[in-house]
Coordinates of C-alpha atoms and ligand atoms in Angstrom, one line a residue:
X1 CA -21.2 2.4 -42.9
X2 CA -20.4 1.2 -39.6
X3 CA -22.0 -2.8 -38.9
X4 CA -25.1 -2.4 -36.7
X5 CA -24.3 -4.2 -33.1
X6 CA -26.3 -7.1 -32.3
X7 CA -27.7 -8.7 -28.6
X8 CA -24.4 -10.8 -29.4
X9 CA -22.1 -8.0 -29.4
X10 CA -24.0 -6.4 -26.2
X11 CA -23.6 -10.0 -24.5
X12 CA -19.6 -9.7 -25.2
X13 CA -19.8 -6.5 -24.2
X14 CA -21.2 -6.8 -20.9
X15 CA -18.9 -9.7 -20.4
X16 CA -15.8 -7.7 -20.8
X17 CA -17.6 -5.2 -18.4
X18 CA -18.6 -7.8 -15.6
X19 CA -14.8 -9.4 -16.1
X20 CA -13.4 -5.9 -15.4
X21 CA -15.7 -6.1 -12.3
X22 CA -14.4 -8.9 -10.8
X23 CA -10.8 -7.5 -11.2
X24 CA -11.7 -4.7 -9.2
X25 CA -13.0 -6.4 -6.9
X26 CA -10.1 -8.8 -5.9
X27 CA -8.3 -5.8 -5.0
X28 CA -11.5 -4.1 -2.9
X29 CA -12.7 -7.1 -1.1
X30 CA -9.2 -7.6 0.7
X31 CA -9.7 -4.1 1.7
X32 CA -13.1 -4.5 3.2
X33 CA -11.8 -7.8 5.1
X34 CA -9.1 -6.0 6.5
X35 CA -11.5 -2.9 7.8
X36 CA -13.7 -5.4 9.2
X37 CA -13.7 -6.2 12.9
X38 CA -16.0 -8.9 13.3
X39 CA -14.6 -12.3 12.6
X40 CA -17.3 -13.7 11.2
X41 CA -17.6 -10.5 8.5
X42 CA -13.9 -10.9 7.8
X43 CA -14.2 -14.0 6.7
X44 CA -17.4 -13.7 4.8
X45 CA -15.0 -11.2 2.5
X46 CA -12.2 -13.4 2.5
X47 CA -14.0 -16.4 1.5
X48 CA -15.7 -14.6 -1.4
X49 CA -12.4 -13.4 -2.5
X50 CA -11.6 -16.8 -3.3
X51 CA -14.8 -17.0 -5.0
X52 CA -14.1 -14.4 -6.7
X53 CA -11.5 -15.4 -8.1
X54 CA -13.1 -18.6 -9.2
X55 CA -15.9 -16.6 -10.7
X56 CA -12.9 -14.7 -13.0
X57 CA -11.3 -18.3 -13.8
X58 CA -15.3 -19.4 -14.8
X59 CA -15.7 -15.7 -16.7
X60 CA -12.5 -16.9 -18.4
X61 CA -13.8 -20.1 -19.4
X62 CA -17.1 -18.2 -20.9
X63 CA -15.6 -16.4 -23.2
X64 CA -13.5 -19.9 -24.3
X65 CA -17.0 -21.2 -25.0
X66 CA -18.0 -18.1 -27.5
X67 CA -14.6 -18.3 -29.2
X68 CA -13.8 -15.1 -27.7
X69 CA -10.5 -13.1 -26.7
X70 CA -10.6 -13.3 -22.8
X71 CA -10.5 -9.3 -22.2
X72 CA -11.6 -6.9 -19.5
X73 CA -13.2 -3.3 -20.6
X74 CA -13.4 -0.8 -17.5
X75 CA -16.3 -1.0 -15.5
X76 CA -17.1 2.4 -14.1
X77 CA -20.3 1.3 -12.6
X78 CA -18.5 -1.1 -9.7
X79 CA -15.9 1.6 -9.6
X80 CA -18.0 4.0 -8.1
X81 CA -19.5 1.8 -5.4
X82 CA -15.9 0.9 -4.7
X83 CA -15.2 4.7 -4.4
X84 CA -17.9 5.0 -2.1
X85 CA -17.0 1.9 0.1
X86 CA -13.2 3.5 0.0
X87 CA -15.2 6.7 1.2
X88 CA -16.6 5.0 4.3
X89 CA -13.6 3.1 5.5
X90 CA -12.2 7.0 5.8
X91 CA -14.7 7.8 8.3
X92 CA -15.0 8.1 12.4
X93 CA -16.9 5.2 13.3
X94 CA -17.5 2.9 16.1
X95 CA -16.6 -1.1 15.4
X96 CA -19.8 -2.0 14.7
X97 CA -21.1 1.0 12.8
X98 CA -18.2 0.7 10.5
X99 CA -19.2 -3.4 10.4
X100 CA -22.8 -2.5 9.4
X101 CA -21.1 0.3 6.8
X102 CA -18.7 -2.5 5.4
X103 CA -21.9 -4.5 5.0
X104 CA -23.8 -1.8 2.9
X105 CA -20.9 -1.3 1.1
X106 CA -20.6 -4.9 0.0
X107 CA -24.3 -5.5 -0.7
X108 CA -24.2 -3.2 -3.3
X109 CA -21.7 -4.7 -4.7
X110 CA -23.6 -7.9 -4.6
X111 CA -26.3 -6.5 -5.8
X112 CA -24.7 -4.7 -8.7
X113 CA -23.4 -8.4 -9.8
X114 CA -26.7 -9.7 -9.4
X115 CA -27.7 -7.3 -12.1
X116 CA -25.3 -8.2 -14.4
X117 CA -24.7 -11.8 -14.0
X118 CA -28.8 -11.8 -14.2
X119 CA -28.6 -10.0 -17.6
X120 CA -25.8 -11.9 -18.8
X121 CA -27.5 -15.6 -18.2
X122 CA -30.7 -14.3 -19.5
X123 CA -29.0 -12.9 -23.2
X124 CA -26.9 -16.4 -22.9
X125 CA -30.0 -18.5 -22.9
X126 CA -31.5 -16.3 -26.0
X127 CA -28.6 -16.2 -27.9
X128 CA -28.3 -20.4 -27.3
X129 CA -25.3 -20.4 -25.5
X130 CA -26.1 -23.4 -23.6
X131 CA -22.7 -23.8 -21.9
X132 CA -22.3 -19.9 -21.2
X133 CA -25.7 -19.8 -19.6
X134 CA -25.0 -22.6 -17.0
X135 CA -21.2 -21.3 -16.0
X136 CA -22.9 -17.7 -15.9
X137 CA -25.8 -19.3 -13.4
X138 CA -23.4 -20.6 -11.3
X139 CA -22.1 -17.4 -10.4
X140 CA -25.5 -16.3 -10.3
X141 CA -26.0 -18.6 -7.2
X142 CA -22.6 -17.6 -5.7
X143 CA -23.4 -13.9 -5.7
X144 CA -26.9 -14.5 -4.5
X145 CA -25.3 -16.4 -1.6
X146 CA -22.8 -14.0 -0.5
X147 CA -25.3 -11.4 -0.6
X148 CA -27.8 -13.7 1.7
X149 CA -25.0 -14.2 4.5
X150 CA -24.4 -10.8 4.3
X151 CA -27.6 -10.2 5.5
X152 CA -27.7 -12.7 7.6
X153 CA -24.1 -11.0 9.6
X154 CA -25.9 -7.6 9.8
X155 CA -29.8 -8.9 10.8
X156 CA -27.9 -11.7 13.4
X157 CA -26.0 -9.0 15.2
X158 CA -24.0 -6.5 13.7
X159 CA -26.6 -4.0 12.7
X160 CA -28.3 -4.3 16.9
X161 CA -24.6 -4.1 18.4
X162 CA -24.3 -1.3 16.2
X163 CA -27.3 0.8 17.5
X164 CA -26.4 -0.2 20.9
X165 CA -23.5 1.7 20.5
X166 CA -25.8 4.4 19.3
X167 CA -28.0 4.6 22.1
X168 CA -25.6 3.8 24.9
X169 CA -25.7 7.2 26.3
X170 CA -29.3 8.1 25.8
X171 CA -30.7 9.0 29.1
X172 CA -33.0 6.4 30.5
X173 CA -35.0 8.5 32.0
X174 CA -36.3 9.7 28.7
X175 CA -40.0 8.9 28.7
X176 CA -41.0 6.2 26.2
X177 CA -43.4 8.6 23.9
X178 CA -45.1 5.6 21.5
X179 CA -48.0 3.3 22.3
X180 CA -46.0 -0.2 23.9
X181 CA -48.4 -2.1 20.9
X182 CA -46.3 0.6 19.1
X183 CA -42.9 0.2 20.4
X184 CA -41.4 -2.5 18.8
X185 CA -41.9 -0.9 14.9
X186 CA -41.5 2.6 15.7
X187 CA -38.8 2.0 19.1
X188 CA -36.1 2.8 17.0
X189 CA -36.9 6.0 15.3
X190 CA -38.4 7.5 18.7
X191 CA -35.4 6.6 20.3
X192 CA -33.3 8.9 17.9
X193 CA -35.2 12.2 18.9
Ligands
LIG201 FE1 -18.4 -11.6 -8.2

């Protein structure tokens, strides 16, 4: 009879997984940099490449801790939002759409880290791996980070220049159809009629 799997086994597991992750991603992230045009984007992806690739070196220094093999095991999930990142980078747009794009792209990443690295620090603190838990948190912090400047780059500028660049032809003439209390939440979806 097979041996029944414990939350031990599952924490390992999802280890390998998020290890896997980060592989992938050193190879996606110079990608993304390279796509981006504003300078301040670029280097948002080329500084958490290095971190990155600290977060690997700190993975590898997890398992060390549980006495483990250090070893990858595919991670389909973060392959698929790399697919679809690979997916926009392929398409027509203008410099700042693609900016805001490269921007989605990464926060779901991000996000998809923040998940796991989440998961992983909560089974490390129930299982009693003391050490684990606070590498694993540090990451945590680092993911959360990138995410927030991300955020910041598209809400301080990218994501506006890019529906400038939207709107730059619209006809001015067009009469304003909301309520001016109105305009300000609704401007942008009226303006795309
Ligand atoms: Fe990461």
């Amino acid at each position: 009879m097979p041996e029944t799997g414990t939350l031990h086994d599952a924490f390992i597991d999802e280890l390998r997984d998020t290890y896997d992750a980060e592989k992938q991603l050193t190879k996606a992230l110079p990608k993304l940099a390279k796509a981006a045009t504003s300078p301040k984007l670029r280097a948002a992806f080329e500084t958490h490449l290095q971190e990155t690739l600290g977060q690997i070196a700190r993975l590898e220094r997890v398992f060390e801790s549980l006495d483990e093999k250090v070893r990858g095991k595919h991670c389909d999930g973060i392959a698929g939002i790399i697919e679809e990142g690979k997916s926009i980078m392929e398409e027509d747009f203008d410099e700042s759409t693609m900016d805001a794009c490269l921007i989605a792209a990464g926060q779901r990443a991000e996000h998809y880290e923040m998940a796991a690295y989440g998961t992983l620090v909560a089974w490390a603190q129930a299982t009693g791996h003391t050490e684990a838990a606070k590498l694993l948190q540090q990451t945590l912090d680092e993911e959360k980070a990138a995410d927030k400047k991300l955020s910041g780059l598209a809400e301080g500028g990218i994501n506006q220049g890019a529906a400038d660049a939207a709107y730059a032809d619209a006809d001015e003439d067009e009469p304003v159809v909301v309520a001016a209390s109105s305009a300000r939440k609704t401007g942008s979806r009226a303006g795309r009629r």
